[in-house]
PDB file of C-alpha atoms (C1' of nucleotides) in Angstrom:
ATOM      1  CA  UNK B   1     -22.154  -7.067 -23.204  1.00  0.00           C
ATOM      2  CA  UNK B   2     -24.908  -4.998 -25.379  1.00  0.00           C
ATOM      3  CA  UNK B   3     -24.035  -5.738 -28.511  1.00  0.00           C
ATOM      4  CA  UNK B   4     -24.131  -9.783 -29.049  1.00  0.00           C
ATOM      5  CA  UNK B   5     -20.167  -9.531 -29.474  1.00  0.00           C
ATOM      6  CA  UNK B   6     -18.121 -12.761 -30.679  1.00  0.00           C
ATOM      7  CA  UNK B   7     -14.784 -11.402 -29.174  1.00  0.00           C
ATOM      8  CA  UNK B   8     -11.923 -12.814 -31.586  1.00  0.00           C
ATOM      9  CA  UNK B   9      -8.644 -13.347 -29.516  1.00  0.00           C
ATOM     10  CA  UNK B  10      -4.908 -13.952 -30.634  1.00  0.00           C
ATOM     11  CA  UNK B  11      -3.348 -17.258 -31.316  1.00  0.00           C
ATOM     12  CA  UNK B  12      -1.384 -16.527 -28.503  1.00  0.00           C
ATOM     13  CA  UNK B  13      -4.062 -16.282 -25.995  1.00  0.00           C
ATOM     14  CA  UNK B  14      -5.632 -19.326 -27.177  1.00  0.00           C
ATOM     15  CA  UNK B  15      -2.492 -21.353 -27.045  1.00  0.00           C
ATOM     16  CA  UNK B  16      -1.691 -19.915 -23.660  1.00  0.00           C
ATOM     17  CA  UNK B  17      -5.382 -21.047 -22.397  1.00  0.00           C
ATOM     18  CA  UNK B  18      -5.293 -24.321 -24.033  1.00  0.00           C
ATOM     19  CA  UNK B  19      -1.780 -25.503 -22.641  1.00  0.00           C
ATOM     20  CA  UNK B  20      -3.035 -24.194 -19.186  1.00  0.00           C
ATOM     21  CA  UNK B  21      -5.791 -26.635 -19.076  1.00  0.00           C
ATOM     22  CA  UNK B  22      -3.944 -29.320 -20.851  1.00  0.00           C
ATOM     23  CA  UNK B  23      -1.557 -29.044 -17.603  1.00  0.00           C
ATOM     24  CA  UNK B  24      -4.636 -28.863 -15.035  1.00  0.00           C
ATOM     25  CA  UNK B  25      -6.088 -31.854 -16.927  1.00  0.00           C
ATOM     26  CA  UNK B  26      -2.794 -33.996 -17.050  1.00  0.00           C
ATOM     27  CA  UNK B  27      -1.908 -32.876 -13.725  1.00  0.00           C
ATOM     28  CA  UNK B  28      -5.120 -34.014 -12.199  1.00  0.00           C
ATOM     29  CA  UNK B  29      -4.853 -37.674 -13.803  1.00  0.00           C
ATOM     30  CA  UNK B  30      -1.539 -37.678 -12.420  1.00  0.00           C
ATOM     31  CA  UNK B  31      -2.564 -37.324  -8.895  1.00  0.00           C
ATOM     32  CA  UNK B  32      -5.244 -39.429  -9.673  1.00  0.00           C
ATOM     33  CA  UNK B  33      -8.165 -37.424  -9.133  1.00  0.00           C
ATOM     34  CA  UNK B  34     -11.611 -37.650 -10.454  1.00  0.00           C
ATOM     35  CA  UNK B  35     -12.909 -34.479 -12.396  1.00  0.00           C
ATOM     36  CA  UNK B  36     -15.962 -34.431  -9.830  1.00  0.00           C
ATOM     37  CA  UNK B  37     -13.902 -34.472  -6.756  1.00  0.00           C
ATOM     38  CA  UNK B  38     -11.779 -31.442  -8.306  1.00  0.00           C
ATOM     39  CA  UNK B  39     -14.577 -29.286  -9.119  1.00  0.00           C
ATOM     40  CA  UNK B  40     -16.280 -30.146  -5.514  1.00  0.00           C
ATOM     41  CA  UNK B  41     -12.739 -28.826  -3.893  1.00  0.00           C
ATOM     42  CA  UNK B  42     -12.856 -25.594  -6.301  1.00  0.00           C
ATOM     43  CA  UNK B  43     -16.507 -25.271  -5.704  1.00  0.00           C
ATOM     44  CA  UNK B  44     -17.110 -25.319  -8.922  1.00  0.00           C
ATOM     45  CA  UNK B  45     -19.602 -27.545 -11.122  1.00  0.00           C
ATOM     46  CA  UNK B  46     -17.595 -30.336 -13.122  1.00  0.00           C
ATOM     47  CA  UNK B  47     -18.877 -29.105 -16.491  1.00  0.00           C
ATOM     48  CA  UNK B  48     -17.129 -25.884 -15.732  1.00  0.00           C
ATOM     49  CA  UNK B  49     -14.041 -27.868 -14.901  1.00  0.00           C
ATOM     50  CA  UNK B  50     -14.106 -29.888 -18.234  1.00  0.00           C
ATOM     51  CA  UNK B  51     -14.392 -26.486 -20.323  1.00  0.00           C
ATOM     52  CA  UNK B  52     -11.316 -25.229 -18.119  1.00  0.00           C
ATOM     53  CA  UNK B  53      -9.747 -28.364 -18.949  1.00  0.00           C
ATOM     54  CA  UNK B  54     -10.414 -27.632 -22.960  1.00  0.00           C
ATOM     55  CA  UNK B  55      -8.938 -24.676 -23.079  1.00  0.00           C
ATOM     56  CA  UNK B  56     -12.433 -22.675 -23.261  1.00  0.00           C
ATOM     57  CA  UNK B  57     -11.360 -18.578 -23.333  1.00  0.00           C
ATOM     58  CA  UNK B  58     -14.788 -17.735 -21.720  1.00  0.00           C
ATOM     59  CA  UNK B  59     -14.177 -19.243 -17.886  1.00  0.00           C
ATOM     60  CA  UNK B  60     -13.665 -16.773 -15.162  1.00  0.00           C
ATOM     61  CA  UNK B  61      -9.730 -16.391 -14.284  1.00  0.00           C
ATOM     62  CA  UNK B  62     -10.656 -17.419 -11.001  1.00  0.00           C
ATOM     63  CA  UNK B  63     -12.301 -20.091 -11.427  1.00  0.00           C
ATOM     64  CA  UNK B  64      -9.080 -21.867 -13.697  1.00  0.00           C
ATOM     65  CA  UNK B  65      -6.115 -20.694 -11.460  1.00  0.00           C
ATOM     66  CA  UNK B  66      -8.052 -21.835  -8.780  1.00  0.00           C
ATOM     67  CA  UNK B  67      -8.309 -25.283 -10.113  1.00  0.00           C
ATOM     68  CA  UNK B  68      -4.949 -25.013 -11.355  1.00  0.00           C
ATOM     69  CA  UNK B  69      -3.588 -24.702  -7.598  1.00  0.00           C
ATOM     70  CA  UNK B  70      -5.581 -27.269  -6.648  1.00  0.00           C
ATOM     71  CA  UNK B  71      -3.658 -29.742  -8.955  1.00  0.00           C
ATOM     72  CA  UNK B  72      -0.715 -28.303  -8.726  1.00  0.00           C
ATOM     73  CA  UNK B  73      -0.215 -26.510 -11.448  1.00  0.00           C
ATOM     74  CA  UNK B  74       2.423 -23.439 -10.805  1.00  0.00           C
ATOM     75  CA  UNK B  75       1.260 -19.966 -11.750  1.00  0.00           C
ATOM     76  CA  UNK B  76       4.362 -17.482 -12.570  1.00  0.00           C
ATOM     77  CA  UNK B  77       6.367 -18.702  -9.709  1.00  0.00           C
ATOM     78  CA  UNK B  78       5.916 -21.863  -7.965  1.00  0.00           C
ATOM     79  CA  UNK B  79       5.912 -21.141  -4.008  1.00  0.00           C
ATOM     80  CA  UNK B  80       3.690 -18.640  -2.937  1.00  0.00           C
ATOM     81  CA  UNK B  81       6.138 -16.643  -1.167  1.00  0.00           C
ATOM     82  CA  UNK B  82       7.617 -16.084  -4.058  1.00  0.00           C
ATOM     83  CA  UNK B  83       4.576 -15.033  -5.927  1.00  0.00           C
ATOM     84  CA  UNK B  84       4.026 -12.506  -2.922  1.00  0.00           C
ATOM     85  CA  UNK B  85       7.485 -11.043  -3.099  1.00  0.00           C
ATOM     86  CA  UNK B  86       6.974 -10.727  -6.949  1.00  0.00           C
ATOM     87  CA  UNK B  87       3.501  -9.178  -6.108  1.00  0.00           C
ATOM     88  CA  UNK B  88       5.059  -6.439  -3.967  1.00  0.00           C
ATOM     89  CA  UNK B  89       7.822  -5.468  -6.181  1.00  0.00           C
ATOM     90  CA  UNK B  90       5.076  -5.013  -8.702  1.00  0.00           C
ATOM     91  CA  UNK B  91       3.157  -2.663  -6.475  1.00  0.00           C
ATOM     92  CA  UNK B  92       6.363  -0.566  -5.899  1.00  0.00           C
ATOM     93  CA  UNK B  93       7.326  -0.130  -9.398  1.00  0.00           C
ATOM     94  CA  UNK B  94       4.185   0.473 -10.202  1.00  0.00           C
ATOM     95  CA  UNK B  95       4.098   3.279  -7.583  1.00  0.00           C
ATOM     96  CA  UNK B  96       6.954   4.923  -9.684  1.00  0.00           C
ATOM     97  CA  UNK B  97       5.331   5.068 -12.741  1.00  0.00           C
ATOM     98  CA  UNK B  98       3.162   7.702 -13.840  1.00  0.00           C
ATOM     99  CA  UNK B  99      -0.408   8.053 -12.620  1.00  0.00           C
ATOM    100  CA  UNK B 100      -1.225   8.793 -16.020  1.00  0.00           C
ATOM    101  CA  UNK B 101      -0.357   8.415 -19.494  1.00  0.00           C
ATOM    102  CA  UNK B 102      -0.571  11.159 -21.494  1.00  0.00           C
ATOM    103  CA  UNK B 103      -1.579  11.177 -25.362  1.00  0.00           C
ATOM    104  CA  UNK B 104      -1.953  14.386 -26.685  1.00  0.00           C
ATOM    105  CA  UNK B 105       1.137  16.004 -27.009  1.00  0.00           C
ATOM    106  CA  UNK B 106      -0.106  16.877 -30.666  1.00  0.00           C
ATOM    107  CA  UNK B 107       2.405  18.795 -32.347  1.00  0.00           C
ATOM    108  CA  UNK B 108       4.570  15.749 -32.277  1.00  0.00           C
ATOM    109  CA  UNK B 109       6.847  16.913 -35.171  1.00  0.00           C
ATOM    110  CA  UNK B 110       5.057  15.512 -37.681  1.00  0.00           C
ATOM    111  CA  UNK B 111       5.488  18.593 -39.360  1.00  0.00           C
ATOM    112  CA  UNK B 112       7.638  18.289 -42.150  1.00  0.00           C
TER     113      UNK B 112
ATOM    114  CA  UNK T   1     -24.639 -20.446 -11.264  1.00  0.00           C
ATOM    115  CA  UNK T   2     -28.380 -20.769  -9.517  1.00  0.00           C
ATOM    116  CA  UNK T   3     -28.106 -21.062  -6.021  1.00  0.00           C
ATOM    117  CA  UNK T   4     -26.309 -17.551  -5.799  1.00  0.00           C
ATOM    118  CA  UNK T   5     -22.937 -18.842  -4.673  1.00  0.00           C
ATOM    119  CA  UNK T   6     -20.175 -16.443  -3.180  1.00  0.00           C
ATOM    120  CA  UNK T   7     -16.966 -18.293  -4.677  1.00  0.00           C
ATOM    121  CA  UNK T   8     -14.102 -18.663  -2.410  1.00  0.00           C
ATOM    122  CA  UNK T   9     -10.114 -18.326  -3.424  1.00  0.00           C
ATOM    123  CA  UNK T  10      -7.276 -19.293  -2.225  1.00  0.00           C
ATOM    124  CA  UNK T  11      -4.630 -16.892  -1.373  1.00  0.00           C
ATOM    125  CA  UNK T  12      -2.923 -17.870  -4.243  1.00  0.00           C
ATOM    126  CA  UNK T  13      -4.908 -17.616  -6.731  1.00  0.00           C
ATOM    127  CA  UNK T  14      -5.531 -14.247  -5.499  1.00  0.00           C
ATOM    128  CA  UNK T  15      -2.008 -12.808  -5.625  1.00  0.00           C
ATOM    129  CA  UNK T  16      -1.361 -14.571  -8.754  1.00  0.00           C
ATOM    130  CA  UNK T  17      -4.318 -12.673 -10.686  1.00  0.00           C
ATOM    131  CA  UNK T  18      -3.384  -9.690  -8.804  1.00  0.00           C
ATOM    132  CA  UNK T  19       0.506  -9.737  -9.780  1.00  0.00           C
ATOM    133  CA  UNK T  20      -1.246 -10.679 -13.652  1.00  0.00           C
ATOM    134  CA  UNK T  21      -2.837  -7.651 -13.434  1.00  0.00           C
ATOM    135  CA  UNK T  22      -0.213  -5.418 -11.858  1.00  0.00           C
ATOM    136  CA  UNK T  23       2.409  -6.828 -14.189  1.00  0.00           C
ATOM    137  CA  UNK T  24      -0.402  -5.626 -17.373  1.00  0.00           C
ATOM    138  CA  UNK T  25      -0.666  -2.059 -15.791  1.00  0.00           C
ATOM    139  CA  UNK T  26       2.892  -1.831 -15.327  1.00  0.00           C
ATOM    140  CA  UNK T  27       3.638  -3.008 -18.768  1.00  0.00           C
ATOM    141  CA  UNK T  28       1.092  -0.366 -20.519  1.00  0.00           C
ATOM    142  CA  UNK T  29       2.297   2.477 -18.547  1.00  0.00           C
ATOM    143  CA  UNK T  30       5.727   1.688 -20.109  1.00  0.00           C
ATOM    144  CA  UNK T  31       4.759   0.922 -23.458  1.00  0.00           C
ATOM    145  CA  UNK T  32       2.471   4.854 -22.657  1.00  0.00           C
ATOM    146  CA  UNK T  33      -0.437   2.956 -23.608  1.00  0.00           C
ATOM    147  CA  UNK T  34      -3.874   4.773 -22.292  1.00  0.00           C
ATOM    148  CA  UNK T  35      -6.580   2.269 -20.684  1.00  0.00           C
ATOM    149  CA  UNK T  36      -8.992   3.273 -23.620  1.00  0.00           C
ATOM    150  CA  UNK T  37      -6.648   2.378 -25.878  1.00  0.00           C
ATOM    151  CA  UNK T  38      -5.562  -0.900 -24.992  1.00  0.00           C
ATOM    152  CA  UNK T  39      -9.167  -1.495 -24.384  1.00  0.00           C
ATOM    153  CA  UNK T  40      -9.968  -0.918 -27.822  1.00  0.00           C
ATOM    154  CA  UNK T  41      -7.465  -2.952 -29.168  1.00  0.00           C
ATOM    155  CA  UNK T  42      -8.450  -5.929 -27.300  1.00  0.00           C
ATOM    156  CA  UNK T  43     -12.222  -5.105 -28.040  1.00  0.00           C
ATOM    157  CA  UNK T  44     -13.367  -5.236 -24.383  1.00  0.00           C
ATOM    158  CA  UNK T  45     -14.565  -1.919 -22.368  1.00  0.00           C
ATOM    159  CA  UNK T  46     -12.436   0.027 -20.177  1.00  0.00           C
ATOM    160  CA  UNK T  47     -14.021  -0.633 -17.102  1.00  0.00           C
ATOM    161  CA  UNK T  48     -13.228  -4.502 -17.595  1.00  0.00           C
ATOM    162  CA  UNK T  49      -9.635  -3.315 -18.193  1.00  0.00           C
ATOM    163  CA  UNK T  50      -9.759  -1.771 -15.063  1.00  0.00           C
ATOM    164  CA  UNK T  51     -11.074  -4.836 -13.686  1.00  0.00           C
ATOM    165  CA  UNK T  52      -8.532  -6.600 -15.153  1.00  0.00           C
ATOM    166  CA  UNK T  53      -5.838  -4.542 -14.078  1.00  0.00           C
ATOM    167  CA  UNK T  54      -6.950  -4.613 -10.280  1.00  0.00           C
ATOM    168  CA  UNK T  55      -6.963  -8.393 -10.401  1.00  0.00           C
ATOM    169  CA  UNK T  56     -10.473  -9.090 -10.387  1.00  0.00           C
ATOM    170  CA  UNK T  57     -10.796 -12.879 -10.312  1.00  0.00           C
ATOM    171  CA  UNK T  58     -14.084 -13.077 -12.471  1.00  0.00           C
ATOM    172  CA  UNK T  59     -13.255 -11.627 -15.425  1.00  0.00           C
ATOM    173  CA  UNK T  60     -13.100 -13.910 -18.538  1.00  0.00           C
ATOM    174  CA  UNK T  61      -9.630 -15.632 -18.839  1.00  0.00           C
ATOM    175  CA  UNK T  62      -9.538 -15.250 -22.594  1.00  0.00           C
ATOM    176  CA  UNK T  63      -9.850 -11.296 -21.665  1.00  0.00           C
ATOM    177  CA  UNK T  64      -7.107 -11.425 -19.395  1.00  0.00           C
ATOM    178  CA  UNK T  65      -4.692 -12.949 -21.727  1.00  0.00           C
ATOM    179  CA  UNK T  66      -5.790 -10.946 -24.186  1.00  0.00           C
ATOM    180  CA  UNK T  67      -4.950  -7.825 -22.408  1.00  0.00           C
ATOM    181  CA  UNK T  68      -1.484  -9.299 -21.473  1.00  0.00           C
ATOM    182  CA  UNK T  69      -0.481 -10.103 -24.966  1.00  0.00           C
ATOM    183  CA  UNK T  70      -1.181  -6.766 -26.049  1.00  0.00           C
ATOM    184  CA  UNK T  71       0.584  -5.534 -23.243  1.00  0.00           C
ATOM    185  CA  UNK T  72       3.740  -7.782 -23.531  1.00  0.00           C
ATOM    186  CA  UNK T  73       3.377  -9.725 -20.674  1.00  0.00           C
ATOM    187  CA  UNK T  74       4.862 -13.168 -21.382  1.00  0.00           C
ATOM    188  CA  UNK T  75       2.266 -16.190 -20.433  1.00  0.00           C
ATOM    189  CA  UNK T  76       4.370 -18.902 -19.837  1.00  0.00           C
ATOM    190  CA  UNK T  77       6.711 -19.143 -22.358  1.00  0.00           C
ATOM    191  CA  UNK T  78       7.881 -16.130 -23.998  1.00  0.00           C
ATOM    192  CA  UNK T  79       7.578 -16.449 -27.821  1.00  0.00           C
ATOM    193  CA  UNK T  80       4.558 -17.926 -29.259  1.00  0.00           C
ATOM    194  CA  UNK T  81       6.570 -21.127 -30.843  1.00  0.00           C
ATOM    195  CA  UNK T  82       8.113 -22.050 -27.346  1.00  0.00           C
ATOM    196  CA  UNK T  83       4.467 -21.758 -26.271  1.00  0.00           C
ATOM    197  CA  UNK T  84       3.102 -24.048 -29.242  1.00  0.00           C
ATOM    198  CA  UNK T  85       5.693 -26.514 -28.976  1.00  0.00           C
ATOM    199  CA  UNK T  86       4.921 -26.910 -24.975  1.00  0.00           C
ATOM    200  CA  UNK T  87       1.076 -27.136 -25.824  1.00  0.00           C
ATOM    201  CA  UNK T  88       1.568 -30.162 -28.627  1.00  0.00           C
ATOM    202  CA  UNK T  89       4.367 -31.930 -25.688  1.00  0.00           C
ATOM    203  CA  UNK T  90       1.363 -31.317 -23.256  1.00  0.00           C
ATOM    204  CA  UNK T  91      -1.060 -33.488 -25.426  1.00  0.00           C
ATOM    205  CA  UNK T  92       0.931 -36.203 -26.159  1.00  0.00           C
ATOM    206  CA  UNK T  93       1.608 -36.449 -22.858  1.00  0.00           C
ATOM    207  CA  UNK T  94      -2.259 -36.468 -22.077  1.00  0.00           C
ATOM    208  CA  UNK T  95      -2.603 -39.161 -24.983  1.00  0.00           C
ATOM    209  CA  UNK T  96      -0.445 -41.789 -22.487  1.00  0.00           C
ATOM    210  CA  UNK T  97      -2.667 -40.931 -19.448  1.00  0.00           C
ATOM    211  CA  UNK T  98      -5.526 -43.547 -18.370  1.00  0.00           C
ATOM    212  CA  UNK T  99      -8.360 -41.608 -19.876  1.00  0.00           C
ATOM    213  CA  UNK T 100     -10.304 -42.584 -16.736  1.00  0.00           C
ATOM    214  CA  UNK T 101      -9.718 -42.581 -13.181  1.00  0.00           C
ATOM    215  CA  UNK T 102     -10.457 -44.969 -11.159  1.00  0.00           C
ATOM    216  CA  UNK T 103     -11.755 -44.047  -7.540  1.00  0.00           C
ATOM    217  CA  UNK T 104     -13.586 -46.976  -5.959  1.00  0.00           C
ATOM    218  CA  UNK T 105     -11.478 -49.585  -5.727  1.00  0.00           C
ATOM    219  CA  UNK T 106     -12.786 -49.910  -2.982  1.00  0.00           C
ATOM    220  CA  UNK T 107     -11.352 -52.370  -0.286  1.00  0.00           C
ATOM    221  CA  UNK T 108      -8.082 -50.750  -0.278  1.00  0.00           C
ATOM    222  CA  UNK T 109      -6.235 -52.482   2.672  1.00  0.00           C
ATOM    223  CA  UNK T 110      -7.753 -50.557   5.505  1.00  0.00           C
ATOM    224  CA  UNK T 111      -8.434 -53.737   6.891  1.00  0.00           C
ATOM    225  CA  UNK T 112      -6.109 -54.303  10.093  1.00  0.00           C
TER     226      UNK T 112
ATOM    227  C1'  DA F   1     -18.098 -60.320 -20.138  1.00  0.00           C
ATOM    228  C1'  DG F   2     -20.404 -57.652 -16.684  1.00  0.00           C
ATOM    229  C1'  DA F   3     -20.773 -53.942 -13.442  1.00  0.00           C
ATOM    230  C1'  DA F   4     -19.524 -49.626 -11.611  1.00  0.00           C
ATOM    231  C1'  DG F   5     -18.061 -45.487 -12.495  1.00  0.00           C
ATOM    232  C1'  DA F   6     -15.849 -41.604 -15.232  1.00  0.00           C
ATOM    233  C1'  DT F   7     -16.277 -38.744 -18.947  1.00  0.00           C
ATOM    234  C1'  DG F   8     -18.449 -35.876 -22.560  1.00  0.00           C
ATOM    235  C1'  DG F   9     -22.171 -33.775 -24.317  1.00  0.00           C
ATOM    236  C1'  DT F  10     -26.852 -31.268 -24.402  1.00  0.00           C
ATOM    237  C1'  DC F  11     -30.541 -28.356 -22.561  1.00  0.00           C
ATOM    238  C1'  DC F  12     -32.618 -24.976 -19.532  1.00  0.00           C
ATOM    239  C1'  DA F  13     -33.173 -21.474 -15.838  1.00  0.00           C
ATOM    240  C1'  DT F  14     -30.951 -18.026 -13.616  1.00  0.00           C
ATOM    241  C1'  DA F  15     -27.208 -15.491 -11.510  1.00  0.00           C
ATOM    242  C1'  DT F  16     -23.977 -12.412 -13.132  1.00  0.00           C
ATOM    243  C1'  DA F  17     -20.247 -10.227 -15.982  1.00  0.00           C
ATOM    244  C1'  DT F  18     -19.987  -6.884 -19.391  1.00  0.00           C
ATOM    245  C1'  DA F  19     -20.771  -2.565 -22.261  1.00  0.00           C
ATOM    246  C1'  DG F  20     -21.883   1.958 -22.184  1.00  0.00           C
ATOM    247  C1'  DA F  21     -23.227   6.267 -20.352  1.00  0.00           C
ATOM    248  C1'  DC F  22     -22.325   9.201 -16.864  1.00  0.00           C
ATOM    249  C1'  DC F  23     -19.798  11.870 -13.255  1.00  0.00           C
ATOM    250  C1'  DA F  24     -15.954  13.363 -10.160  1.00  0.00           C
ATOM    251  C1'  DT F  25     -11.304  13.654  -9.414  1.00  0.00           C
ATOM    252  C1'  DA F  26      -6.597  13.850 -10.413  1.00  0.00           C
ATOM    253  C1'  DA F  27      -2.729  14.624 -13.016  1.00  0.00           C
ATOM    254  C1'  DA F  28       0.026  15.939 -16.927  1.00  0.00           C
ATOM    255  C1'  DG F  29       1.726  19.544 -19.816  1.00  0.00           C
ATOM    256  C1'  DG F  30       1.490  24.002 -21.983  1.00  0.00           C
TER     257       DG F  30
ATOM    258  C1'  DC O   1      -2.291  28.094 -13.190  1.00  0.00           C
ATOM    259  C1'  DC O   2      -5.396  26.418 -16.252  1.00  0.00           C
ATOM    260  C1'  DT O   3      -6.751  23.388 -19.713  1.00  0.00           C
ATOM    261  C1'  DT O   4      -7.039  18.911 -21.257  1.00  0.00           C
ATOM    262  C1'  DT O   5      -7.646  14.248 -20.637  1.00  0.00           C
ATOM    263  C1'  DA O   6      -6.774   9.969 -18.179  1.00  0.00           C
ATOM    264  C1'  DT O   7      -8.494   7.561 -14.524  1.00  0.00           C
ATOM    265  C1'  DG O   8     -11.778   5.611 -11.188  1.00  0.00           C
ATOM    266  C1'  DG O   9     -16.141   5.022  -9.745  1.00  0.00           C
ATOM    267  C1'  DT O  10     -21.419   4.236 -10.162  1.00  0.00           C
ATOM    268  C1'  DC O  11     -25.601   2.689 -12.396  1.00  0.00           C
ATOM    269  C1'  DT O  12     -28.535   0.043 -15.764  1.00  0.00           C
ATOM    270  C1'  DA O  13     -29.770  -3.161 -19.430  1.00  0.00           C
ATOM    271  C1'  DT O  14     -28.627  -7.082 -21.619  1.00  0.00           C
ATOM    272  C1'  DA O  15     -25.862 -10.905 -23.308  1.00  0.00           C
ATOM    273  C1'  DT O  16     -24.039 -14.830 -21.466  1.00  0.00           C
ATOM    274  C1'  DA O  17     -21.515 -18.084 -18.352  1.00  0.00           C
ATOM    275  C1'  DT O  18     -22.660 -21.236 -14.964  1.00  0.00           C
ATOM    276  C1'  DG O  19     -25.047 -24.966 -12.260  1.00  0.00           C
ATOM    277  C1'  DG O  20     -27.695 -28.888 -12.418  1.00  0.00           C
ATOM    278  C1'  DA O  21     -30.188 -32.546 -14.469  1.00  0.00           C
ATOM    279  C1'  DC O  22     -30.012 -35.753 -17.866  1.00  0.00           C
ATOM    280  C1'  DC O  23     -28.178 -39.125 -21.172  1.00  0.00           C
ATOM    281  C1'  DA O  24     -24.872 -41.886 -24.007  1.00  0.00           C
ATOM    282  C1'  DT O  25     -20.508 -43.782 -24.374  1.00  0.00           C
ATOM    283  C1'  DC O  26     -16.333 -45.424 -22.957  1.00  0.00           C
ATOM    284  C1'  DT O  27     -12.961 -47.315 -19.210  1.00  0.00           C
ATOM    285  C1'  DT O  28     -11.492 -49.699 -15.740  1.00  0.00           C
ATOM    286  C1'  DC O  29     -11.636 -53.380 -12.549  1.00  0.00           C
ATOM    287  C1'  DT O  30     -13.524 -57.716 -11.001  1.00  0.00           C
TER     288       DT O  30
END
DNA sequence: AGAAGATGGTCCATATATAGACCATAAAGG
DNA sequence: CCTTTATGGTCTATATATGGACCATCTTCT
């Protein structure tokens, strides 16, 4: 990352990330479980945890749906077999699609 | 992240990053939205797109989501207000949760 | 109230993710 | 078919996220 970037990032995203580690962190009270003894089980360090936990934008993906299974927290569907099904009818559609996507028709009637 | 650590996921995690990702491709490729592009728009580089896009678990989560929104991939909830009224439900919720938990109790009964 | 423990924060060293340039290939469209 | 351009990969430098130690404060349980 070169340039010393502060990425800015949509309300959206940052609702989306705060409500997913509001869930981990209620979920994990729920079940009772002490913030070290979830990051030990996601292999994680607990200081990462509490900054997944707070919603921080800057964790690897990994790292939070990780955690979030661990508590219990559903990702897009709840089983996995489910997930897996979803997964493959992904790949298929995808398959369909075009390889590319093409841009430069030019000459897109713009001429009038 | 000192000791050089080779973090391990769950299966889970794994197909639910990967369907993130499949489900972002998909969605540009409808919306005929070239990588660069949507790169640009989210200010990241392509390659991390890619990334993205293949469901590589270490990219930032804030770049992820990013991406998706762009994309029109619904994260959780599908309009933002759904999503803000879950998040504020989600913290009062938190607010009635012990804000400790208690591990050692210690002499738990295992006594017979 | 006292003790034990959980949480939240800071600071630092270092492993690592990212940007950006580059190249090769493939695929779309004229 | 031939041109254009999107995609996918590699490589390097650098910005930065993470782990770990530390400390202060707050909670819970006795």
């Amino acid at each position: 990352m070169p340039k010393s970037i502060t990425r800015s990032y949509s309300r959206y995203s940052r609702d989306a990330t705060a409500l997913l580690g509001g869930l981990i962190r209620a979920a994990r009270k729920e079940r009772k479980l002490t913030a070290q003894e979830v990051a030990d089980r996601a292999g994680i360090s607990r200081g990462l945890l509490q900054r997944i936990e707070k919603g921080d934008l800057k964790c690897e993906i990994g790292a939070v749906f990780e955690v979030a299974t661990i508590v219990g927290v559903p990702l897009f569907e709840a089983d996995e077999s489910a997930l897996s099904r979803h997964l493959s009818r992904t790949r298929e559609k995808l398959a369909l699609l075009p390889k590319s996507v093409r841009k430069k028709s030019k000459t897109v009637r713009d001429d009038f």
